[in-house]
mmCIF file of C-alpha atoms in Angstrom:
data_model
loop_
_atom_site.group_PDB
_atom_site.id
_atom_site.type_symbol
_atom_site.label_atom_id
_atom_site.label_comp_id
_atom_site.label_asym_id
_atom_site.label_seq_id
_atom_site.Cartn_x
_atom_site.Cartn_y
_atom_site.Cartn_z
ATOM 1 C CA MET K 1 -30.817 -111.985 112.598
ATOM 2 C CA ARG K 2 -33.420 -113.156 115.089
ATOM 3 C CA PRO K 3 -36.389 -114.682 113.220
ATOM 4 C CA GLN K 4 -38.992 -115.876 115.696
ATOM 5 C CA ALA K 5 -39.719 -119.575 115.844
ATOM 6 C CA GLN K 6 -42.645 -120.306 113.561
ATOM 7 C CA ASN K 7 -44.738 -122.239 116.115
ATOM 8 C CA PRO K 8 -47.390 -122.980 113.460
ATOM 9 C CA SER K 9 -50.964 -123.273 114.635
ATOM 10 C CA PHE K 10 -51.819 -125.752 111.846
ATOM 11 C CA PRO K 11 -50.180 -128.927 110.457
ATOM 12 C CA ASP K 12 -47.032 -128.796 108.335
ATOM 13 C CA ARG K 13 -48.870 -130.018 105.236
ATOM 14 C CA GLU K 14 -51.386 -127.223 105.592
ATOM 15 C CA ARG K 15 -48.499 -124.764 105.943
ATOM 16 C CA VAL K 16 -46.922 -125.962 102.698
ATOM 17 C CA ASP K 17 -50.302 -125.903 100.974
ATOM 18 C CA ARG K 18 -50.933 -122.322 102.097
ATOM 19 C CA LEU K 19 -47.728 -121.334 100.333
ATOM 20 C CA ARG K 20 -48.663 -123.413 97.272
ATOM 21 C CA LEU K 21 -52.080 -121.734 97.128
ATOM 22 C CA ILE K 22 -50.735 -118.163 97.053
ATOM 23 C CA ARG K 23 -48.047 -119.161 94.539
ATOM 24 C CA SER K 24 -50.593 -120.737 92.198
ATOM 25 C CA ARG K 25 -51.319 -118.912 88.972
ATOM 26 C CA ARG K 26 -53.962 -116.163 89.157
ATOM 27 C CA VAL K 27 -54.335 -116.457 92.928
ATOM 28 C CA GLY K 28 -53.717 -113.155 94.714
ATOM 29 C CA PRO K 29 -54.298 -112.275 98.371
ATOM 30 C CA ALA K 30 -58.013 -111.487 97.984
ATOM 31 C CA THR K 31 -58.651 -114.668 95.977
ATOM 32 C CA TRP K 32 -56.602 -116.685 98.486
ATOM 33 C CA ARG K 33 -58.736 -115.408 101.350
ATOM 34 C CA ARG K 34 -61.997 -116.190 99.560
ATOM 35 C CA LEU K 35 -60.808 -119.691 98.726
ATOM 36 C CA MET K 36 -59.833 -120.308 102.342
ATOM 37 C CA ALA K 37 -63.205 -119.020 103.564
ATOM 38 C CA GLU K 38 -65.131 -121.201 101.120
ATOM 39 C CA HIS K 39 -63.150 -124.430 101.530
ATOM 40 C CA GLY K 40 -61.844 -124.229 105.099
ATOM 41 C CA SER K 41 -58.244 -125.206 104.394
ATOM 42 C CA ALA K 42 -55.547 -124.652 101.807
ATOM 43 C CA THR K 43 -55.451 -128.382 101.026
ATOM 44 C CA ARG K 44 -59.130 -128.464 100.081
ATOM 45 C CA ALA K 45 -58.834 -125.146 98.225
ATOM 46 C CA LEU K 46 -56.021 -126.555 96.079
ATOM 47 C CA GLU K 47 -58.158 -129.589 95.263
ATOM 48 C CA ALA K 48 -61.030 -127.347 94.170
ATOM 49 C CA LEU K 49 -58.972 -124.759 92.284
ATOM 50 C CA PRO K 50 -58.668 -126.530 88.895
ATOM 51 C CA GLY K 51 -62.460 -126.946 88.765
ATOM 52 C CA ILE K 52 -62.995 -123.291 89.659
ATOM 53 C CA ALA K 53 -60.513 -122.241 86.949
ATOM 54 C CA SER K 54 -62.243 -124.457 84.383
ATOM 55 C CA ALA K 55 -65.621 -122.893 85.230
ATOM 56 C CA ALA K 56 -64.036 -119.476 84.619
ATOM 57 C CA GLY K 57 -62.861 -120.606 81.167
ATOM 58 C CA ILE K 58 -59.245 -121.410 82.068
ATOM 59 C CA GLU K 59 -58.305 -124.785 80.626
ATOM 60 C CA ARG K 60 -55.528 -127.140 81.818
ATOM 61 C CA TYR K 61 -55.013 -125.174 85.023
ATOM 62 C CA GLU K 62 -52.345 -126.550 87.368
ATOM 63 C CA VAL K 63 -51.733 -125.502 90.951
ATOM 64 C CA CYS K 64 -48.266 -124.714 92.293
ATOM 65 C CA PRO K 65 -46.385 -128.047 92.668
ATOM 66 C CA VAL K 66 -45.188 -129.205 96.077
ATOM 67 C CA PRO K 67 -41.469 -129.127 95.092
ATOM 68 C CA VAL K 68 -41.719 -125.444 94.137
ATOM 69 C CA ALA K 69 -43.124 -124.515 97.556
ATOM 70 C CA LEU K 70 -40.589 -126.699 99.371
ATOM 71 C CA LYS K 71 -37.747 -125.111 97.397
ATOM 72 C CA GLU K 72 -38.908 -121.652 98.500
ATOM 73 C CA MET K 73 -39.111 -122.767 102.117
ATOM 74 C CA VAL K 74 -35.601 -124.235 101.980
ATOM 75 C CA ALA K 75 -34.295 -121.020 100.414
ATOM 76 C CA GLY K 76 -35.912 -118.981 103.182
ATOM 77 C CA ARG K 77 -34.366 -121.148 105.864
ATOM 78 C CA ALA K 78 -30.952 -120.794 104.193
ATOM 79 C CA GLN K 79 -31.315 -117.005 104.403
ATOM 80 C CA GLY K 80 -32.275 -117.122 108.090
ATOM 81 C CA ALA K 81 -35.812 -115.992 107.247
ATOM 82 C CA ALA K 82 -39.003 -117.132 108.978
ATOM 83 C CA MET K 83 -42.237 -117.801 107.081
ATOM 84 C CA ILE K 84 -45.226 -116.285 108.887
ATOM 85 C CA CYS K 85 -48.704 -117.305 107.778
ATOM 86 C CA LEU K 86 -51.893 -115.370 108.234
ATOM 87 C CA ASP K 87 -53.346 -116.602 111.573
ATOM 88 C CA ASP K 88 -49.871 -117.306 113.005
ATOM 89 C CA PRO K 89 -49.442 -115.667 116.430
ATOM 90 C CA ALA K 90 -46.532 -113.615 115.042
ATOM 91 C CA TYR K 91 -48.579 -112.200 112.130
ATOM 92 C CA PRO K 92 -49.178 -108.437 112.677
ATOM 93 C CA ALA K 93 -52.763 -107.918 113.844
ATOM 94 C CA ALA K 94 -53.247 -104.574 112.078
ATOM 95 C CA LEU K 95 -52.174 -106.011 108.731
ATOM 96 C CA ALA K 96 -54.448 -109.037 109.143
ATOM 97 C CA GLU K 97 -57.453 -106.686 109.254
ATOM 98 C CA ILE K 98 -57.113 -105.453 105.648
ATOM 99 C CA ALA K 99 -59.106 -107.252 102.964
ATOM 100 C CA ASP K 100 -56.043 -108.152 100.874
ATOM 101 C CA ALA K 101 -53.629 -109.036 103.681
ATOM 102 C CA PRO K 102 -50.649 -111.071 102.440
ATOM 103 C CA PRO K 103 -51.273 -114.758 103.216
ATOM 104 C CA ILE K 104 -47.529 -115.315 103.656
ATOM 105 C CA LEU K 105 -44.798 -113.038 105.017
ATOM 106 C CA TRP K 106 -41.080 -113.767 104.949
ATOM 107 C CA LEU K 107 -39.291 -112.139 107.865
ATOM 108 C CA GLN K 108 -35.687 -111.398 108.751
ATOM 109 C CA GLY K 109 -35.002 -109.863 112.140
ATOM 110 C CA ASP K 110 -37.059 -109.310 115.280
ATOM 111 C CA ALA K 111 -40.642 -110.549 114.831
ATOM 112 C CA ALA K 112 -41.646 -109.000 118.177
ATOM 113 C CA LEU K 113 -41.615 -105.552 116.515
ATOM 114 C CA LEU K 114 -44.670 -106.564 114.484
ATOM 115 C CA ALA K 115 -46.754 -106.654 117.669
ATOM 116 C CA ARG K 116 -45.990 -103.038 118.586
ATOM 117 C CA PRO K 117 -47.916 -99.935 117.358
ATOM 118 C CA MET K 118 -46.490 -98.567 114.106
ATOM 119 C CA VAL K 119 -46.429 -95.312 112.178
ATOM 120 C CA ALA K 120 -45.415 -95.224 108.505
ATOM 121 C CA LEU K 121 -43.106 -92.502 107.213
ATOM 122 C CA VAL K 122 -42.900 -92.261 103.421
ATOM 123 C CA GLY K 123 -41.731 -89.677 100.928
ATOM 124 C CA ALA K 124 -39.609 -88.674 97.984
ATOM 125 C CA ARG K 125 -36.547 -90.581 96.857
ATOM 126 C CA ASN K 126 -34.882 -87.336 95.740
ATOM 127 C CA ALA K 127 -35.808 -85.585 98.971
ATOM 128 C CA SER K 128 -34.590 -82.104 99.897
ATOM 129 C CA SER K 129 -32.201 -81.551 102.782
ATOM 130 C CA LEU K 130 -35.075 -80.094 104.812
ATOM 131 C CA GLY K 131 -37.232 -83.126 103.989
ATOM 132 C CA LEU K 132 -34.505 -85.519 105.138
ATOM 133 C CA ARG K 133 -34.052 -83.508 108.314
ATOM 134 C CA MET K 134 -37.783 -83.625 109.008
ATOM 135 C CA ALA K 135 -37.872 -87.391 108.440
ATOM 136 C CA ARG K 136 -35.003 -87.858 110.918
ATOM 137 C CA LYS K 137 -36.679 -85.746 113.587
ATOM 138 C CA LEU K 138 -40.077 -87.386 113.181
ATOM 139 C CA ALA K 139 -38.684 -90.934 113.187
ATOM 140 C CA ALA K 140 -36.498 -90.347 116.235
ATOM 141 C CA ALA K 141 -39.294 -88.676 118.207
ATOM 142 C CA LEU K 142 -41.871 -91.318 117.295
ATOM 143 C CA GLY K 143 -39.408 -94.008 118.335
ATOM 144 C CA GLU K 144 -38.886 -92.250 121.666
ATOM 145 C CA ALA K 145 -42.673 -92.226 122.115
ATOM 146 C CA GLY K 146 -42.794 -96.004 121.687
ATOM 147 C CA TYR K 147 -43.846 -96.315 118.040
ATOM 148 C CA VAL K 148 -42.147 -98.567 115.513
ATOM 149 C CA VAL K 149 -41.386 -96.685 112.292
ATOM 150 C CA VAL K 150 -42.307 -98.585 109.127
ATOM 151 C CA SER K 151 -41.234 -97.640 105.600
ATOM 152 C CA GLY K 152 -40.249 -99.132 102.262
ATOM 153 C CA LEU K 153 -36.419 -99.183 102.312
ATOM 154 C CA ALA K 154 -36.242 -96.804 99.331
ATOM 155 C CA ARG K 155 -33.611 -94.107 99.064
ATOM 156 C CA GLY K 156 -34.407 -90.653 100.429
ATOM 157 C CA ILE K 157 -37.116 -90.270 103.075
ATOM 158 C CA ASP K 158 -37.546 -94.030 103.641
ATOM 159 C CA ALA K 159 -33.866 -94.655 104.316
ATOM 160 C CA GLU K 160 -33.586 -91.605 106.568
ATOM 161 C CA ALA K 161 -36.594 -92.706 108.634
ATOM 162 C CA HIS K 162 -35.253 -96.253 109.032
ATOM 163 C CA GLU K 163 -31.830 -94.998 110.089
ATOM 164 C CA ALA K 164 -33.184 -92.556 112.675
ATOM 165 C CA ALA K 165 -35.530 -95.142 114.217
ATOM 166 C CA LEU K 166 -33.165 -98.086 114.148
ATOM 167 C CA ASP K 167 -32.288 -98.094 117.840
ATOM 168 C CA ARG K 168 -35.965 -97.823 118.864
ATOM 169 C CA GLY K 169 -37.573 -100.119 116.313
ATOM 170 C CA THR K 170 -38.096 -100.032 112.555
ATOM 171 C CA VAL K 171 -39.717 -102.340 109.992
ATOM 172 C CA ALA K 172 -38.705 -102.301 106.322
ATOM 173 C CA VAL K 173 -41.222 -103.662 103.812
ATOM 174 C CA GLN K 174 -39.516 -104.847 100.640
ATOM 175 C CA ALA K 175 -40.999 -104.961 97.153
ATOM 176 C CA GLY K 176 -38.957 -107.999 96.101
ATOM 177 C CA GLY K 177 -37.833 -111.061 98.007
ATOM 178 C CA VAL K 178 -36.712 -110.409 101.565
ATOM 179 C CA ASP K 179 -33.235 -111.547 100.523
ATOM 180 C CA VAL K 180 -33.047 -109.097 97.580
ATOM 181 C CA ILE K 181 -31.935 -105.601 98.577
ATOM 182 C CA TYR K 182 -33.268 -102.784 96.407
ATOM 183 C CA PRO K 183 -31.829 -100.279 95.871
ATOM 184 C CA LEU K 184 -28.387 -101.813 96.307
ATOM 185 C CA GLU K 185 -27.083 -98.592 97.873
ATOM 186 C CA ASN K 186 -29.159 -99.436 100.955
ATOM 187 C CA ALA K 187 -27.494 -102.825 101.458
ATOM 188 C CA ALA K 188 -25.597 -101.747 104.588
ATOM 189 C CA LEU K 189 -28.743 -100.189 106.068
ATOM 190 C CA ALA K 190 -30.732 -103.335 105.248
ATOM 191 C CA GLY K 191 -28.151 -105.401 107.108
ATOM 192 C CA ARG K 192 -28.475 -103.203 110.180
ATOM 193 C CA ILE K 193 -32.268 -103.441 110.041
ATOM 194 C CA ALA K 194 -32.108 -107.244 109.889
ATOM 195 C CA ALA K 195 -29.809 -107.218 112.934
ATOM 196 C CA ALA K 196 -31.653 -104.647 115.073
ATOM 197 C CA GLY K 197 -35.053 -104.250 113.409
ATOM 198 C CA CYS K 198 -37.168 -106.266 111.012
ATOM 199 C CA ARG K 199 -37.440 -106.758 107.243
ATOM 200 C CA ILE K 200 -40.492 -108.379 105.667
ATOM 201 C CA SER K 201 -41.809 -109.264 102.220
ATOM 202 C CA GLU K 202 -44.724 -111.207 100.756
ATOM 203 C CA GLN K 203 -42.746 -112.112 97.622
ATOM 204 C CA PRO K 204 -40.871 -115.370 96.951
ATOM 205 C CA MET K 205 -37.251 -115.600 97.977
ATOM 206 C CA GLY K 206 -34.909 -114.313 95.285
ATOM 207 C CA LEU K 207 -37.523 -112.242 93.422
ATOM 208 C CA VAL K 208 -36.084 -109.045 91.948
ATOM 209 C CA PRO K 209 -38.751 -106.325 92.220
ATOM 210 C CA GLN K 210 -40.481 -104.989 89.117
ATOM 211 C CA ALA K 211 -42.616 -101.852 88.824
ATOM 212 C CA ARG K 212 -45.845 -103.706 89.615
ATOM 213 C CA HIS K 213 -44.493 -104.943 92.963
ATOM 214 C CA PHE K 214 -44.130 -101.482 94.526
ATOM 215 C CA PRO K 215 -47.880 -100.662 94.805
ATOM 216 C CA GLN K 216 -48.323 -104.100 96.395
ATOM 217 C CA ARG K 217 -45.594 -103.285 98.895
ATOM 218 C CA ASN K 218 -47.185 -99.908 99.639
ATOM 219 C CA ARG K 219 -50.442 -101.477 100.828
ATOM 220 C CA ILE K 220 -48.432 -103.488 103.381
ATOM 221 C CA VAL K 221 -46.642 -100.354 104.607
ATOM 222 C CA SER K 222 -49.960 -98.625 105.254
ATOM 223 C CA GLY K 223 -51.657 -101.799 106.476
ATOM 224 C CA LEU K 224 -49.094 -102.263 109.250
ATOM 225 C CA ALA K 225 -49.429 -98.698 110.512
ATOM 226 C CA GLN K 226 -51.969 -96.784 112.542
ATOM 227 C CA ALA K 227 -51.119 -93.685 110.515
ATOM 228 C CA VAL K 228 -49.167 -92.767 107.376
ATOM 229 C CA VAL K 229 -47.101 -89.559 107.342
ATOM 230 C CA VAL K 230 -46.069 -88.193 103.943
ATOM 231 C CA VAL K 231 -42.955 -86.050 104.346
ATOM 232 C CA GLU K 232 -42.303 -85.077 100.712
ATOM 233 C CA ALA K 233 -44.006 -86.384 97.585
ATOM 234 C CA ALA K 234 -44.478 -85.264 94.017
ATOM 235 C CA ALA K 235 -47.973 -84.904 92.583
ATOM 236 C CA ARG K 236 -47.681 -88.401 91.055
ATOM 237 C CA SER K 237 -45.640 -90.663 93.276
ATOM 238 C CA GLY K 238 -45.563 -93.955 95.126
ATOM 239 C CA SER K 239 -46.005 -92.082 98.398
ATOM 240 C CA LEU K 240 -49.424 -90.875 97.257
ATOM 241 C CA ILE K 241 -50.324 -94.463 96.342
ATOM 242 C CA THR K 242 -49.472 -95.394 99.918
ATOM 243 C CA ALA K 243 -51.661 -92.528 101.175
ATOM 244 C CA ARG K 244 -54.536 -93.709 98.985
ATOM 245 C CA GLU K 245 -54.152 -97.250 100.303
ATOM 246 C CA ALA K 246 -54.100 -95.894 103.867
ATOM 247 C CA LEU K 247 -57.398 -94.072 103.349
ATOM 248 C CA GLU K 248 -59.025 -97.180 101.873
ATOM 249 C CA GLN K 249 -57.784 -99.188 104.859
ATOM 250 C CA GLY K 250 -59.184 -96.691 107.355
ATOM 251 C CA ARG K 251 -55.781 -95.387 108.450
ATOM 252 C CA GLU K 252 -55.039 -91.788 109.383
ATOM 253 C CA VAL K 253 -53.185 -89.816 106.684
ATOM 254 C CA LEU K 254 -50.945 -86.904 107.638
ATOM 255 C CA ALA K 255 -48.564 -84.739 105.609
ATOM 256 C CA VAL K 256 -45.727 -82.309 106.160
ATOM 257 C CA PRO K 257 -46.333 -79.043 104.257
ATOM 258 C CA GLY K 258 -43.714 -77.729 101.858
ATOM 259 C CA HIS K 259 -42.940 -74.705 99.752
ATOM 260 C CA PRO K 260 -45.444 -74.359 96.880
ATOM 261 C CA PHE K 261 -42.616 -73.783 94.386
ATOM 262 C CA ASP K 262 -40.978 -77.127 95.252
ATOM 263 C CA PRO K 263 -42.468 -79.974 93.142
ATOM 264 C CA ARG K 264 -41.422 -82.411 95.864
ATOM 265 C CA ALA K 265 -43.973 -80.774 98.153
ATOM 266 C CA ALA K 266 -46.861 -80.840 95.679
ATOM 267 C CA GLY K 267 -48.248 -84.199 96.783
ATOM 268 C CA GLY K 268 -48.110 -83.459 100.507
ATOM 269 C CA ASN K 269 -49.650 -80.015 100.050
ATOM 270 C CA GLN K 270 -52.447 -81.523 97.968
ATOM 271 C CA LEU K 271 -53.157 -84.114 100.685
ATOM 272 C CA ILE K 272 -53.440 -81.332 103.273
ATOM 273 C CA ARG K 273 -55.798 -79.405 101.001
ATOM 274 C CA GLU K 274 -57.938 -82.551 100.728
ATOM 275 C CA GLY K 275 -58.145 -82.955 104.499
ATOM 276 C CA ALA K 276 -54.973 -84.701 105.656
ATOM 277 C CA THR K 277 -53.676 -83.597 109.052
ATOM 278 C CA LEU K 278 -50.864 -81.051 108.820
ATOM 279 C CA VAL K 279 -47.696 -82.203 110.609
ATOM 280 C CA ARG K 280 -45.220 -79.819 112.224
ATOM 281 C CA HIS K 281 -43.649 -82.270 114.653
ATOM 282 C CA ALA K 282 -44.176 -85.728 116.137
ATOM 283 C CA ALA K 283 -46.675 -84.424 118.691
ATOM 284 C CA ASP K 284 -49.106 -83.716 115.833
ATOM 285 C CA VAL K 285 -48.869 -87.361 114.737
ATOM 286 C CA ILE K 286 -49.334 -88.713 118.262
ATOM 287 C CA GLU K 287 -52.310 -86.410 118.835
ATOM 288 C CA ALA K 288 -53.959 -87.566 115.591
ATOM 289 C CA ILE K 289 -53.478 -91.221 116.494
ATOM 290 C CA GLY K 290 -54.996 -90.591 119.916
ATOM 291 C CA THR K 291 -58.048 -88.985 118.326
ATOM 292 C CA LEU K 292 -58.361 -91.914 115.936
ATOM 293 C CA ARG K 293 -58.325 -94.390 118.835
ATOM 294 C CA ALA K 294 -60.962 -92.397 120.718
ATOM 295 C CA THR K 295 -63.382 -92.376 117.775
ATOM 296 C CA ALA K 296 -62.743 -95.881 116.396
ATOM 297 C CA PRO K 297 -65.673 -98.303 116.722
ATOM 298 C CA SER K 298 -65.138 -100.798 119.525
ATOM 299 C CA ASP K 299 -66.776 -103.622 117.592
ATOM 300 C CA PRO K 300 -65.850 -103.333 113.902
ATOM 301 C CA GLN K 301 -68.123 -105.060 111.435
ATOM 302 C CA PRO K 302 -66.672 -108.015 109.532
ATOM 303 C CA ASP K 303 -65.757 -107.458 105.896
ATOM 304 C CA PRO K 304 -68.302 -109.269 103.715
ATOM 305 C CA ARG K 305 -66.808 -111.757 101.236
ATOM 306 C CA ARG K 306 -68.171 -112.511 97.827
ATOM 307 C CA PRO K 307 -68.012 -116.110 96.613
ATOM 308 C CA LEU K 308 -65.222 -116.699 94.109
ATOM 309 C CA CYS K 309 -67.734 -118.046 91.596
ATOM 310 C CA ASP K 310 -69.282 -114.531 91.475
ATOM 311 C CA VAL K 311 -65.939 -112.790 91.014
ATOM 312 C CA ALA K 312 -64.040 -115.017 88.574
ATOM 313 C CA PRO K 313 -66.357 -114.434 85.543
ATOM 314 C CA VAL K 314 -66.106 -110.641 85.945
ATOM 315 C CA HIS K 315 -62.330 -110.862 86.233
ATOM 316 C CA SER K 316 -62.245 -112.967 83.063
ATOM 317 C CA LEU K 317 -64.381 -110.418 81.188
ATOM 318 C CA ILE K 318 -62.056 -107.598 82.225
ATOM 319 C CA LEU K 319 -58.849 -109.470 81.417
ATOM 320 C CA ASP K 320 -60.197 -110.604 78.022
ATOM 321 C CA ARG K 321 -60.728 -106.940 77.086
ATOM 322 C CA LEU K 322 -57.245 -105.848 78.136
ATOM 323 C CA GLY K 323 -53.857 -106.303 76.524
ATOM 324 C CA PRO K 324 -50.422 -104.705 76.759
ATOM 325 C CA VAL K 325 -51.702 -101.565 74.984
ATOM 326 C CA PRO K 326 -53.341 -99.243 77.582
ATOM 327 C CA VAL K 327 -57.018 -98.363 77.129
ATOM 328 C CA PRO K 328 -59.090 -95.712 78.952
ATOM 329 C CA GLU K 329 -60.859 -97.048 82.027
ATOM 330 C CA ASP K 330 -64.152 -95.344 81.076
ATOM 331 C CA GLN K 331 -64.033 -97.027 77.645
ATOM 332 C CA LEU K 332 -63.512 -100.403 79.310
ATOM 333 C CA ILE K 333 -66.550 -99.812 81.520
ATOM 334 C CA ARG K 334 -68.694 -98.921 78.494
ATOM 335 C CA ASP K 335 -67.506 -101.993 76.585
ATOM 336 C CA LEU K 336 -68.337 -104.320 79.478
ATOM 337 C CA SER K 337 -71.848 -102.900 80.018
ATOM 338 C CA LEU K 338 -71.492 -103.440 83.763
ATOM 339 C CA PRO K 339 -72.091 -100.976 86.612
ATOM 340 C CA ALA K 340 -69.153 -98.584 86.876
ATOM 341 C CA GLY K 341 -68.798 -99.198 90.608
ATOM 342 C CA ARG K 342 -68.560 -102.962 90.101
ATOM 343 C CA VAL K 343 -65.872 -102.646 87.428
ATOM 344 C CA ALA K 344 -63.892 -100.148 89.509
ATOM 345 C CA GLN K 345 -63.999 -102.521 92.498
ATOM 346 C CA GLU K 346 -62.704 -105.462 90.459
ATOM 347 C CA LEU K 347 -60.011 -103.319 88.805
ATOM 348 C CA VAL K 348 -58.632 -102.520 92.258
ATOM 349 C CA ALA K 349 -58.595 -106.224 93.145
ATOM 350 C CA LEU K 350 -56.867 -107.127 89.864
ATOM 351 C CA GLU K 351 -54.324 -104.335 90.318
ATOM 352 C CA LEU K 352 -53.401 -105.534 93.795
ATOM 353 C CA GLU K 353 -53.056 -109.071 92.479
ATOM 354 C CA GLY K 354 -50.622 -107.799 89.825
ATOM 355 C CA ARG K 355 -52.834 -108.894 86.929
ATOM 356 C CA ILE K 356 -53.420 -105.387 85.546
ATOM 357 C CA GLN K 357 -51.539 -102.114 85.799
ATOM 358 C CA ARG K 358 -52.699 -98.513 85.776
ATOM 359 C CA ASP K 359 -51.007 -95.987 83.545
ATOM 360 C CA PRO K 360 -51.070 -92.157 83.605
ATOM 361 C CA GLY K 361 -54.182 -90.531 82.164
ATOM 362 C CA GLY K 362 -56.716 -93.025 83.524
ATOM 363 C CA LEU K 363 -55.436 -95.889 81.334
ATOM 364 C CA VAL K 364 -55.312 -99.577 82.253
ATOM 365 C CA SER K 365 -53.521 -102.516 80.652
ATOM 366 C CA ARG K 366 -52.304 -106.031 81.300
ATOM 367 C CA PRO K 367 -48.607 -106.420 82.154
ATOM 368 C CA ALA K 368 -46.604 -107.489 79.132
#
C-alpha cells in the first residue's frame, strides 16, 4: 500500500475537528459544508453546533468527542490508510466540485490516481457473460487511453472492470469502511487494488456497510468521474441510482444496449431511450467526453449555499412526520403545506445524509 503523505494545509487540531464535525450526530456532507462556510473553521463550527441544534428543537445535543475521532485516526493509521480532507492537495478535484462532497476520505493505495481523469463503469452484479466481456474490453481500452476506471467493488460488472484496468489504474469506492471488504469474495481483488490501484471510503474505519450506505457510495463513484457508463442494469438497480447522481452532478451518462428480452438490459436500454449516449466500444466514451469538454463552461458559477438556520427547521418538520413505516412522498408534501420543489430538494439532502430512505412506489421513511 502506498498512501500519500497527508501534508495537511491546516493545523492538526483543525484536522481532528473536521473529522469530529462530520462524525457528529445529524451532520452530513451538505450540512458540514454549510457549517464550514458560515463559521470559517471546524473548531468554530463545533462550538456553534449545540446552539444550532437547540434552535432546531434538538435538546442536549453533543458533538463527536475528541477521543472518538482520535480512535478513528489511530485505526486508519494501523490499516495503512491516509485521511484526506476536503481542500487537501490530494483530494480529487472533480469530487470536490459536487455539492455534497465527502468532507473526509480514507484512502489505501496510490493517491496520485485521484488526480487523473476518470471514467466510471457500473452494472449488474449478476451480469451476463456478454456483459462481463464488454466491461473487460471497455475498462482495458479506457485504461490504454489514459483514463482511470472507477467503480464500486461489487461483484459482476464492477469487479470485472477493476480487474481489467488494474495495470493501468483503477479506483474502488467502498460503501463501508476502507478496511471492510464487501462482498468478501472480492477480498483478493481488493488486496490487488490496494497494492496497484486505490481504494477509498468516506465511512469510519471498521464500518460494515448497510443498505443506506450504497446510494451514498454511488454519488462518490459518479462524482469522481467525467462520465458514467452503465454496462448492464435492471430497471430498478443501484447502477441507475449512480446514473441519476451523475446527471444531477452534470456528468455524461452512457449505456451499453442489450437484448430487450434480458431484464439485465432494461435499465441501460431505458437510459438510451431517455437520451444517454449509446456505447459500442471505448471510442464512443472517449468521443462523448471530448464533446463534453468542448461545450463545458470555462467559468462555472459557484453553487449558492443556504444558511443552516433556513434548512434545519424544514429538515425537522420532515423528520417529525416520518417514521419507520413508509409513507407516500406526495402525501408528505400535502401534510407539510410547503412547495413541492422545496420538499423534494430537502428529501434529496436528507437521503444523502442517511437520515431518510426511499422505498419502491414513491414511499419514504426514516431508517429503523
